[in-house]
Amino acid sequence: MVIMLPPRAQDLVDRYTDRMDRESPGLLQGLYLVGSVALDDFHDEVSDVDFVAVAENPDPESLRKVHEGLEKFDGLYVTFEDLRTSPSKVPPGHFQLEGELKTGDEGRSPVEWITLANYGVTIRGPRPAELDVHADPEELREWVRGNANSYWRQWLDDPSDLIYDAAIAWTVLGISRLHYSLVTGDITSKSGAGHHAIKAFPEHRAVIEEALRHRTSPIARPEHPDLDRQAAAVAYLEEAIASFG
């Protein structure tokens, strides 16, 4: 089966796999794209290419060489056994984020596991349906409840960045994605989440539609901050977060 990827995504995948095979032959057992590529919401100028790589005990220095210069190519390193296990029980591991290789729990959540199981794009290795990925909708719901009441609640404590177009898109669509997962036990894209939220919270339609318009906006300080829009975003966040209980 021929997979048609966006040109930038294809270029990054080709460069990455070539480097991995030259640097550590045989190490890369599986490579899957998740995120906006898998969810059909990729925007060339702003979207990251998100991956899940299957590799046993990769050497971090070798990984740093492989990733050098591969911009907006972020993801995590796991084993096939990790994917068959609840992400809450998977040990910390290597992950690439914003140009830096780190070690920790980042990306090891039900969001990534279910995205891979239901929508993952196979570049190398068995298809996701053959991996027996631990994809538990109730575990996802529990995770999004916790995330809504921790990370996203911080935006209510300090909403000063909500004067930015990009921050409006990030927060409004971000909490909307969590609400979609709470309701359905599944994953959707940022754009899909916005359309879901318009139906779920129709009284906040205006700020949700604005977030969708700014889905691809760069971060730039506005000349005249829109305080009414900031207040509308805060009101939506308050109601959306309250719905998680």
PDB file of C-alpha atoms in Angstrom:
ATOM      1  CA  MET A   1       0.000   0.000   0.000  1.00  0.00           C
ATOM      2  CA  VAL A   2       1.404   3.379  -1.043  1.00  0.00           C
ATOM      3  CA  ILE A   3       1.044   6.056   1.633  1.00  0.00           C
ATOM      4  CA  MET A   4       0.681   9.612   0.375  1.00  0.00           C
ATOM      5  CA  LEU A   5       2.129  11.975   2.962  1.00  0.00           C
ATOM      6  CA  PRO A   6       2.328  15.768   2.828  1.00  0.00           C
ATOM      7  CA  PRO A   7       5.630  16.653   1.100  1.00  0.00           C
ATOM      8  CA  ARG A   8       7.294  18.085   4.227  1.00  0.00           C
ATOM      9  CA  ALA A   9       6.244  15.062   6.270  1.00  0.00           C
ATOM     10  CA  GLN A  10       7.565  12.702   3.597  1.00  0.00           C
ATOM     11  CA  ASP A  11      10.885  14.548   3.471  1.00  0.00           C
ATOM     12  CA  LEU A  12      11.311  14.354   7.250  1.00  0.00           C
ATOM     13  CA  VAL A  13      10.404  10.667   7.326  1.00  0.00           C
ATOM     14  CA  ASP A  14      12.845   9.864   4.513  1.00  0.00           C
ATOM     15  CA  ARG A  15      15.707  11.759   6.145  1.00  0.00           C
ATOM     16  CA  TYR A  16      14.973  10.259   9.559  1.00  0.00           C
ATOM     17  CA  THR A  17      14.760   6.628   8.427  1.00  0.00           C
ATOM     18  CA  ASP A  18      17.879   6.986   6.273  1.00  0.00           C
ATOM     19  CA  ARG A  19      19.852   8.398   9.200  1.00  0.00           C
ATOM     20  CA  MET A  20      18.539   5.794  11.649  1.00  0.00           C
ATOM     21  CA  ASP A  21      19.451   2.935   9.321  1.00  0.00           C
ATOM     22  CA  ARG A  22      22.951   4.306   8.767  1.00  0.00           C
ATOM     23  CA  GLU A  23      23.590   5.231  12.405  1.00  0.00           C
ATOM     24  CA  SER A  24      22.061   2.130  14.036  1.00  0.00           C
ATOM     25  CA  PRO A  25      21.249  -0.573  11.461  1.00  0.00           C
ATOM     26  CA  GLY A  26      18.350  -2.784  12.527  1.00  0.00           C
ATOM     27  CA  LEU A  27      17.418  -0.664  15.546  1.00  0.00           C
ATOM     28  CA  LEU A  28      14.241   0.905  14.137  1.00  0.00           C
ATOM     29  CA  GLN A  29      11.667  -1.892  14.280  1.00  0.00           C
ATOM     30  CA  GLY A  30       8.595   0.261  13.823  1.00  0.00           C
ATOM     31  CA  LEU A  31       7.741   3.833  12.864  1.00  0.00           C
ATOM     32  CA  TYR A  32       4.241   5.303  13.013  1.00  0.00           C
ATOM     33  CA  LEU A  33       2.946   8.807  12.442  1.00  0.00           C
ATOM     34  CA  VAL A  34       0.322  10.160  14.815  1.00  0.00           C
ATOM     35  CA  GLY A  35      -0.845  13.730  15.493  1.00  0.00           C
ATOM     36  CA  SER A  36      -2.101  15.971  12.713  1.00  0.00           C
ATOM     37  CA  VAL A  37      -0.802  13.776   9.875  1.00  0.00           C
ATOM     38  CA  ALA A  38      -2.738  10.767  11.150  1.00  0.00           C
ATOM     39  CA  LEU A  39      -5.829  12.846  11.977  1.00  0.00           C
ATOM     40  CA  ASP A  40      -5.935  14.548   8.554  1.00  0.00           C
ATOM     41  CA  ASP A  41      -5.387  18.030   9.979  1.00  0.00           C
ATOM     42  CA  PHE A  42      -1.838  18.779   8.819  1.00  0.00           C
ATOM     43  CA  HIS A  43      -1.021  22.402   7.949  1.00  0.00           C
ATOM     44  CA  ASP A  44       2.320  22.667   6.224  1.00  0.00           C
ATOM     45  CA  GLU A  45       3.596  25.921   7.716  1.00  0.00           C
ATOM     46  CA  VAL A  46       2.767  25.246  11.363  1.00  0.00           C
ATOM     47  CA  SER A  47       2.094  21.551  12.020  1.00  0.00           C
ATOM     48  CA  ASP A  48       4.612  19.226  13.610  1.00  0.00           C
ATOM     49  CA  VAL A  49       5.156  15.738  12.266  1.00  0.00           C
ATOM     50  CA  ASP A  50       4.557  13.532  15.310  1.00  0.00           C
ATOM     51  CA  PHE A  51       5.893   9.982  15.483  1.00  0.00           C
ATOM     52  CA  VAL A  52       6.061   6.877  17.621  1.00  0.00           C
ATOM     53  CA  ALA A  53       9.279   4.931  17.034  1.00  0.00           C
ATOM     54  CA  VAL A  54       9.781   1.351  18.200  1.00  0.00           C
ATOM     55  CA  ALA A  55      13.393   0.701  19.165  1.00  0.00           C
ATOM     56  CA  GLU A  56      15.005  -1.403  21.887  1.00  0.00           C
ATOM     57  CA  ASN A  57      17.427   0.538  24.106  1.00  0.00           C
ATOM     58  CA  PRO A  58      18.432   3.272  21.654  1.00  0.00           C
ATOM     59  CA  ASP A  59      21.631   5.146  22.405  1.00  0.00           C
ATOM     60  CA  PRO A  60      20.753   8.783  23.187  1.00  0.00           C
ATOM     61  CA  GLU A  61      23.875  10.201  21.542  1.00  0.00           C
ATOM     62  CA  SER A  62      23.073   8.339  18.338  1.00  0.00           C
ATOM     63  CA  LEU A  63      19.509   9.651  18.478  1.00  0.00           C
ATOM     64  CA  ARG A  64      20.765  13.217  18.849  1.00  0.00           C
ATOM     65  CA  LYS A  65      22.815  12.805  15.676  1.00  0.00           C
ATOM     66  CA  VAL A  66      19.817  11.387  13.840  1.00  0.00           C
ATOM     67  CA  HIS A  67      17.516  14.230  14.880  1.00  0.00           C
ATOM     68  CA  GLU A  68      19.938  17.073  14.223  1.00  0.00           C
ATOM     69  CA  GLY A  69      18.299  19.561  11.861  1.00  0.00           C
ATOM     70  CA  LEU A  70      14.989  17.678  11.611  1.00  0.00           C
ATOM     71  CA  GLU A  71      12.708  20.560  12.548  1.00  0.00           C
ATOM     72  CA  LYS A  72       9.143  19.994  13.738  1.00  0.00           C
ATOM     73  CA  PHE A  73       9.718  16.234  13.944  1.00  0.00           C
ATOM     74  CA  ASP A  74       8.689  15.250  17.460  1.00  0.00           C
ATOM     75  CA  GLY A  75       7.884  11.939  19.056  1.00  0.00           C
ATOM     76  CA  LEU A  76       8.735   9.178  21.467  1.00  0.00           C
ATOM     77  CA  TYR A  77      10.700   5.954  21.602  1.00  0.00           C
ATOM     78  CA  VAL A  78       8.996   2.826  22.911  1.00  0.00           C
ATOM     79  CA  THR A  79       9.071  -0.949  22.563  1.00  0.00           C
ATOM     80  CA  PHE A  80       6.329  -3.180  21.202  1.00  0.00           C
ATOM     81  CA  GLU A  81       5.805  -4.414  24.767  1.00  0.00           C
ATOM     82  CA  ASP A  82       5.321  -0.817  25.940  1.00  0.00           C
ATOM     83  CA  LEU A  83       2.495  -0.395  23.439  1.00  0.00           C
ATOM     84  CA  ARG A  84       0.737  -3.498  24.769  1.00  0.00           C
ATOM     85  CA  THR A  85       0.911  -2.028  28.281  1.00  0.00           C
ATOM     86  CA  SER A  86      -1.106   0.724  29.930  1.00  0.00           C
ATOM     87  CA  PRO A  87       0.866   3.946  29.359  1.00  0.00           C
ATOM     88  CA  SER A  88       0.533   4.670  33.079  1.00  0.00           C
ATOM     89  CA  LYS A  89       2.749   1.628  33.718  1.00  0.00           C
ATOM     90  CA  VAL A  90       5.318   2.254  30.987  1.00  0.00           C
ATOM     91  CA  PRO A  91       8.703   3.423  32.320  1.00  0.00           C
ATOM     92  CA  PRO A  92      10.143   6.793  31.268  1.00  0.00           C
ATOM     93  CA  GLY A  93      11.969   6.828  27.967  1.00  0.00           C
ATOM     94  CA  HIS A  94      13.489   9.007  25.291  1.00  0.00           C
ATOM     95  CA  PHE A  95      11.411  11.560  23.426  1.00  0.00           C
ATOM     96  CA  GLN A  96      12.177  14.329  20.951  1.00  0.00           C
ATOM     97  CA  LEU A  97      10.459  17.663  21.565  1.00  0.00           C
ATOM     98  CA  GLU A  98      11.112  21.055  19.968  1.00  0.00           C
ATOM     99  CA  GLY A  99      14.554  20.103  18.729  1.00  0.00           C
ATOM    100  CA  GLU A 100      15.789  18.490  21.938  1.00  0.00           C
ATOM    101  CA  LEU A 101      16.101  14.853  22.977  1.00  0.00           C
ATOM    102  CA  LYS A 102      14.911  14.311  26.534  1.00  0.00           C
ATOM    103  CA  THR A 103      14.048  11.455  28.873  1.00  0.00           C
ATOM    104  CA  GLY A 104      10.803  11.273  30.815  1.00  0.00           C
ATOM    105  CA  ASP A 105       7.088  10.504  30.634  1.00  0.00           C
ATOM    106  CA  GLU A 106       6.223  13.024  27.903  1.00  0.00           C
ATOM    107  CA  GLY A 107       3.924  11.491  25.297  1.00  0.00           C
ATOM    108  CA  ARG A 108       3.315   8.325  27.289  1.00  0.00           C
ATOM    109  CA  SER A 109      -0.412   8.792  27.725  1.00  0.00           C
ATOM    110  CA  PRO A 110      -3.679   7.243  26.536  1.00  0.00           C
ATOM    111  CA  VAL A 111      -3.890  10.004  23.904  1.00  0.00           C
ATOM    112  CA  GLU A 112      -0.865   8.701  21.992  1.00  0.00           C
ATOM    113  CA  TRP A 113      -1.755   5.037  22.498  1.00  0.00           C
ATOM    114  CA  ILE A 114      -5.332   5.447  21.217  1.00  0.00           C
ATOM    115  CA  THR A 115      -4.274   7.718  18.358  1.00  0.00           C
ATOM    116  CA  LEU A 116      -1.795   5.067  17.254  1.00  0.00           C
ATOM    117  CA  ALA A 117      -4.280   2.220  17.644  1.00  0.00           C
ATOM    118  CA  ASN A 118      -7.120   3.945  15.778  1.00  0.00           C
ATOM    119  CA  TYR A 119      -5.408   6.269  13.304  1.00  0.00           C
ATOM    120  CA  GLY A 120      -1.661   5.598  13.210  1.00  0.00           C
ATOM    121  CA  VAL A 121       0.050   5.776   9.816  1.00  0.00           C
ATOM    122  CA  THR A 122       2.499   2.912   9.350  1.00  0.00           C
ATOM    123  CA  ILE A 123       5.882   3.821   7.902  1.00  0.00           C
ATOM    124  CA  ARG A 124       7.694   0.703   9.095  1.00  0.00           C
ATOM    125  CA  GLY A 125       6.630  -2.385  11.023  1.00  0.00           C
ATOM    126  CA  PRO A 126       3.336  -4.195  11.582  1.00  0.00           C
ATOM    127  CA  ARG A 127       0.109  -2.277  11.073  1.00  0.00           C
ATOM    128  CA  PRO A 128      -1.376  -0.795  14.289  1.00  0.00           C
ATOM    129  CA  ALA A 129      -4.216  -3.333  14.189  1.00  0.00           C
ATOM    130  CA  GLU A 130      -1.594  -6.086  14.557  1.00  0.00           C
ATOM    131  CA  LEU A 131       0.185  -4.518  17.543  1.00  0.00           C
ATOM    132  CA  ASP A 132      -2.434  -5.180  20.237  1.00  0.00           C
ATOM    133  CA  VAL A 133      -2.022  -1.602  21.471  1.00  0.00           C
ATOM    134  CA  HIS A 134      -3.452  -0.991  24.939  1.00  0.00           C
ATOM    135  CA  ALA A 135      -6.281   1.368  23.934  1.00  0.00           C
ATOM    136  CA  ASP A 136      -8.699   1.819  26.837  1.00  0.00           C
ATOM    137  CA  PRO A 137     -11.391   4.525  26.404  1.00  0.00           C
ATOM    138  CA  GLU A 138     -12.059   4.686  30.150  1.00  0.00           C
ATOM    139  CA  GLU A 139      -8.382   5.189  30.853  1.00  0.00           C
ATOM    140  CA  LEU A 140      -8.435   8.007  28.295  1.00  0.00           C
ATOM    141  CA  ARG A 141     -11.419   9.628  30.016  1.00  0.00           C
ATOM    142  CA  GLU A 142      -9.678   9.459  33.383  1.00  0.00           C
ATOM    143  CA  TRP A 143      -6.541  11.005  31.887  1.00  0.00           C
ATOM    144  CA  VAL A 144      -8.355  13.912  30.212  1.00  0.00           C
ATOM    145  CA  ARG A 145     -10.200  14.720  33.441  1.00  0.00           C
ATOM    146  CA  GLY A 146      -6.885  15.047  35.225  1.00  0.00           C
ATOM    147  CA  ASN A 147      -5.305  17.045  32.410  1.00  0.00           C
ATOM    148  CA  ALA A 148      -8.252  19.449  32.205  1.00  0.00           C
ATOM    149  CA  ASN A 149      -8.042  20.168  35.920  1.00  0.00           C
ATOM    150  CA  SER A 150      -4.267  20.601  35.973  1.00  0.00           C
ATOM    151  CA  TYR A 151      -2.616  21.933  32.810  1.00  0.00           C
ATOM    152  CA  TRP A 152      -5.635  23.689  31.328  1.00  0.00           C
ATOM    153  CA  ARG A 153      -6.773  25.210  34.615  1.00  0.00           C
ATOM    154  CA  GLN A 154      -3.465  27.098  34.726  1.00  0.00           C
ATOM    155  CA  TRP A 155      -4.741  29.235  31.845  1.00  0.00           C
ATOM    156  CA  LEU A 156      -7.535  30.461  34.104  1.00  0.00           C
ATOM    157  CA  ASP A 157      -5.046  31.345  36.828  1.00  0.00           C
ATOM    158  CA  ASP A 158      -3.057  33.459  34.355  1.00  0.00           C
ATOM    159  CA  PRO A 159      -4.958  34.274  31.137  1.00  0.00           C
ATOM    160  CA  SER A 160      -2.590  37.069  30.074  1.00  0.00           C
ATOM    161  CA  ASP A 161      -1.390  35.197  26.961  1.00  0.00           C
ATOM    162  CA  LEU A 162      -4.944  34.975  25.641  1.00  0.00           C
ATOM    163  CA  ILE A 163      -4.380  38.248  23.816  1.00  0.00           C
ATOM    164  CA  TYR A 164      -2.529  36.224  21.145  1.00  0.00           C
ATOM    165  CA  ASP A 165      -4.325  34.632  18.193  1.00  0.00           C
ATOM    166  CA  ALA A 166      -2.220  31.490  18.513  1.00  0.00           C
ATOM    167  CA  ALA A 167      -2.992  31.210  22.243  1.00  0.00           C
ATOM    168  CA  ILE A 168      -6.720  31.486  21.541  1.00  0.00           C
ATOM    169  CA  ALA A 169      -6.429  28.596  19.094  1.00  0.00           C
ATOM    170  CA  TRP A 170      -4.232  26.530  21.435  1.00  0.00           C
ATOM    171  CA  THR A 171      -6.435  26.850  24.515  1.00  0.00           C
ATOM    172  CA  VAL A 172      -9.912  26.832  22.991  1.00  0.00           C
ATOM    173  CA  LEU A 173      -9.212  23.929  20.641  1.00  0.00           C
ATOM    174  CA  GLY A 174      -7.039  22.128  23.188  1.00  0.00           C
ATOM    175  CA  ILE A 175      -9.717  21.916  25.867  1.00  0.00           C
ATOM    176  CA  SER A 176     -12.231  21.073  23.134  1.00  0.00           C
ATOM    177  CA  ARG A 177     -10.159  18.042  22.131  1.00  0.00           C
ATOM    178  CA  LEU A 178     -10.252  16.817  25.707  1.00  0.00           C
ATOM    179  CA  HIS A 179     -14.018  17.289  25.853  1.00  0.00           C
ATOM    180  CA  TYR A 180     -14.417  15.261  22.662  1.00  0.00           C
ATOM    181  CA  SER A 181     -12.384  12.458  24.253  1.00  0.00           C
ATOM    182  CA  LEU A 182     -14.439  12.656  27.445  1.00  0.00           C
ATOM    183  CA  VAL A 183     -17.666  12.255  25.479  1.00  0.00           C
ATOM    184  CA  THR A 184     -16.544   9.681  22.907  1.00  0.00           C
ATOM    185  CA  GLY A 185     -13.570   7.839  24.400  1.00  0.00           C
ATOM    186  CA  ASP A 186     -11.738   8.582  21.155  1.00  0.00           C
ATOM    187  CA  ILE A 187      -9.359  11.180  19.679  1.00  0.00           C
ATOM    188  CA  THR A 188      -9.964  13.956  17.178  1.00  0.00           C
ATOM    189  CA  SER A 189      -7.914  16.700  15.563  1.00  0.00           C
ATOM    190  CA  LYS A 190      -7.888  20.316  16.693  1.00  0.00           C
ATOM    191  CA  SER A 191     -10.179  21.260  13.824  1.00  0.00           C
ATOM    192  CA  GLY A 192     -12.481  18.337  14.557  1.00  0.00           C
ATOM    193  CA  ALA A 193     -12.554  19.367  18.203  1.00  0.00           C
ATOM    194  CA  GLY A 194     -13.626  22.882  17.282  1.00  0.00           C
ATOM    195  CA  HIS A 195     -16.595  21.615  15.300  1.00  0.00           C
ATOM    196  CA  HIS A 196     -17.500  19.284  18.166  1.00  0.00           C
ATOM    197  CA  ALA A 197     -17.330  22.164  20.655  1.00  0.00           C
ATOM    198  CA  ILE A 198     -19.633  24.389  18.593  1.00  0.00           C
ATOM    199  CA  LYS A 199     -22.332  21.737  19.030  1.00  0.00           C
ATOM    200  CA  ALA A 200     -21.497  20.981  22.663  1.00  0.00           C
ATOM    201  CA  PHE A 201     -21.164  24.628  23.779  1.00  0.00           C
ATOM    202  CA  PRO A 202     -23.229  26.655  21.267  1.00  0.00           C
ATOM    203  CA  GLU A 203     -23.285  29.748  23.489  1.00  0.00           C
ATOM    204  CA  HIS A 204     -19.501  30.010  22.967  1.00  0.00           C
ATOM    205  CA  ARG A 205     -19.691  29.606  19.202  1.00  0.00           C
ATOM    206  CA  ALA A 206     -18.052  32.963  18.415  1.00  0.00           C
ATOM    207  CA  VAL A 207     -14.794  32.348  20.270  1.00  0.00           C
ATOM    208  CA  ILE A 208     -14.623  28.723  19.075  1.00  0.00           C
ATOM    209  CA  GLU A 209     -15.025  29.806  15.450  1.00  0.00           C
ATOM    210  CA  GLU A 210     -12.327  32.416  15.978  1.00  0.00           C
ATOM    211  CA  ALA A 211     -10.029  29.728  17.373  1.00  0.00           C
ATOM    212  CA  LEU A 212     -10.633  27.672  14.228  1.00  0.00           C
ATOM    213  CA  ARG A 213      -9.760  30.671  12.057  1.00  0.00           C
ATOM    214  CA  HIS A 214      -6.494  31.103  13.953  1.00  0.00           C
ATOM    215  CA  ARG A 215      -5.641  27.383  13.852  1.00  0.00           C
ATOM    216  CA  THR A 216      -2.617  28.210  11.694  1.00  0.00           C
ATOM    217  CA  SER A 217      -1.728  31.651  13.083  1.00  0.00           C
ATOM    218  CA  PRO A 218       1.889  32.392  14.047  1.00  0.00           C
ATOM    219  CA  ILE A 219       2.604  33.728  17.532  1.00  0.00           C
ATOM    220  CA  ALA A 220       2.730  37.513  17.269  1.00  0.00           C
ATOM    221  CA  ARG A 221       1.866  40.243  19.747  1.00  0.00           C
ATOM    222  CA  PRO A 222      -1.263  42.065  18.573  1.00  0.00           C
ATOM    223  CA  GLU A 223      -1.032  45.813  18.149  1.00  0.00           C
ATOM    224  CA  HIS A 224      -4.342  46.299  19.954  1.00  0.00           C
ATOM    225  CA  PRO A 225      -5.140  43.463  22.413  1.00  0.00           C
ATOM    226  CA  ASP A 226      -8.769  42.353  22.246  1.00  0.00           C
ATOM    227  CA  LEU A 227      -9.816  42.173  25.893  1.00  0.00           C
ATOM    228  CA  ASP A 228     -13.382  41.172  25.025  1.00  0.00           C
ATOM    229  CA  ARG A 229     -12.091  38.141  23.154  1.00  0.00           C
ATOM    230  CA  GLN A 230      -9.788  37.323  26.053  1.00  0.00           C
ATOM    231  CA  ALA A 231     -12.787  37.395  28.392  1.00  0.00           C
ATOM    232  CA  ALA A 232     -14.765  35.194  25.999  1.00  0.00           C
ATOM    233  CA  ALA A 233     -11.963  32.625  25.938  1.00  0.00           C
ATOM    234  CA  VAL A 234     -11.781  32.607  29.735  1.00  0.00           C
ATOM    235  CA  ALA A 235     -15.554  32.120  29.966  1.00  0.00           C
ATOM    236  CA  TYR A 236     -15.374  29.176  27.577  1.00  0.00           C
ATOM    237  CA  LEU A 237     -12.457  27.599  29.427  1.00  0.00           C
ATOM    238  CA  GLU A 238     -14.307  27.935  32.733  1.00  0.00           C
ATOM    239  CA  GLU A 239     -17.414  26.184  31.423  1.00  0.00           C
ATOM    240  CA  ALA A 240     -15.517  23.531  29.499  1.00  0.00           C
ATOM    241  CA  ILE A 241     -13.262  22.637  32.442  1.00  0.00           C
ATOM    242  CA  ALA A 242     -16.256  22.520  34.795  1.00  0.00           C
ATOM    243  CA  SER A 243     -17.824  19.859  32.552  1.00  0.00           C
ATOM    244  CA  PHE A 244     -15.024  17.427  33.458  1.00  0.00           C
ATOM    245  CA  GLY A 245     -16.108  17.357  37.092  1.00  0.00           C
TER     246      GLY A 245
END
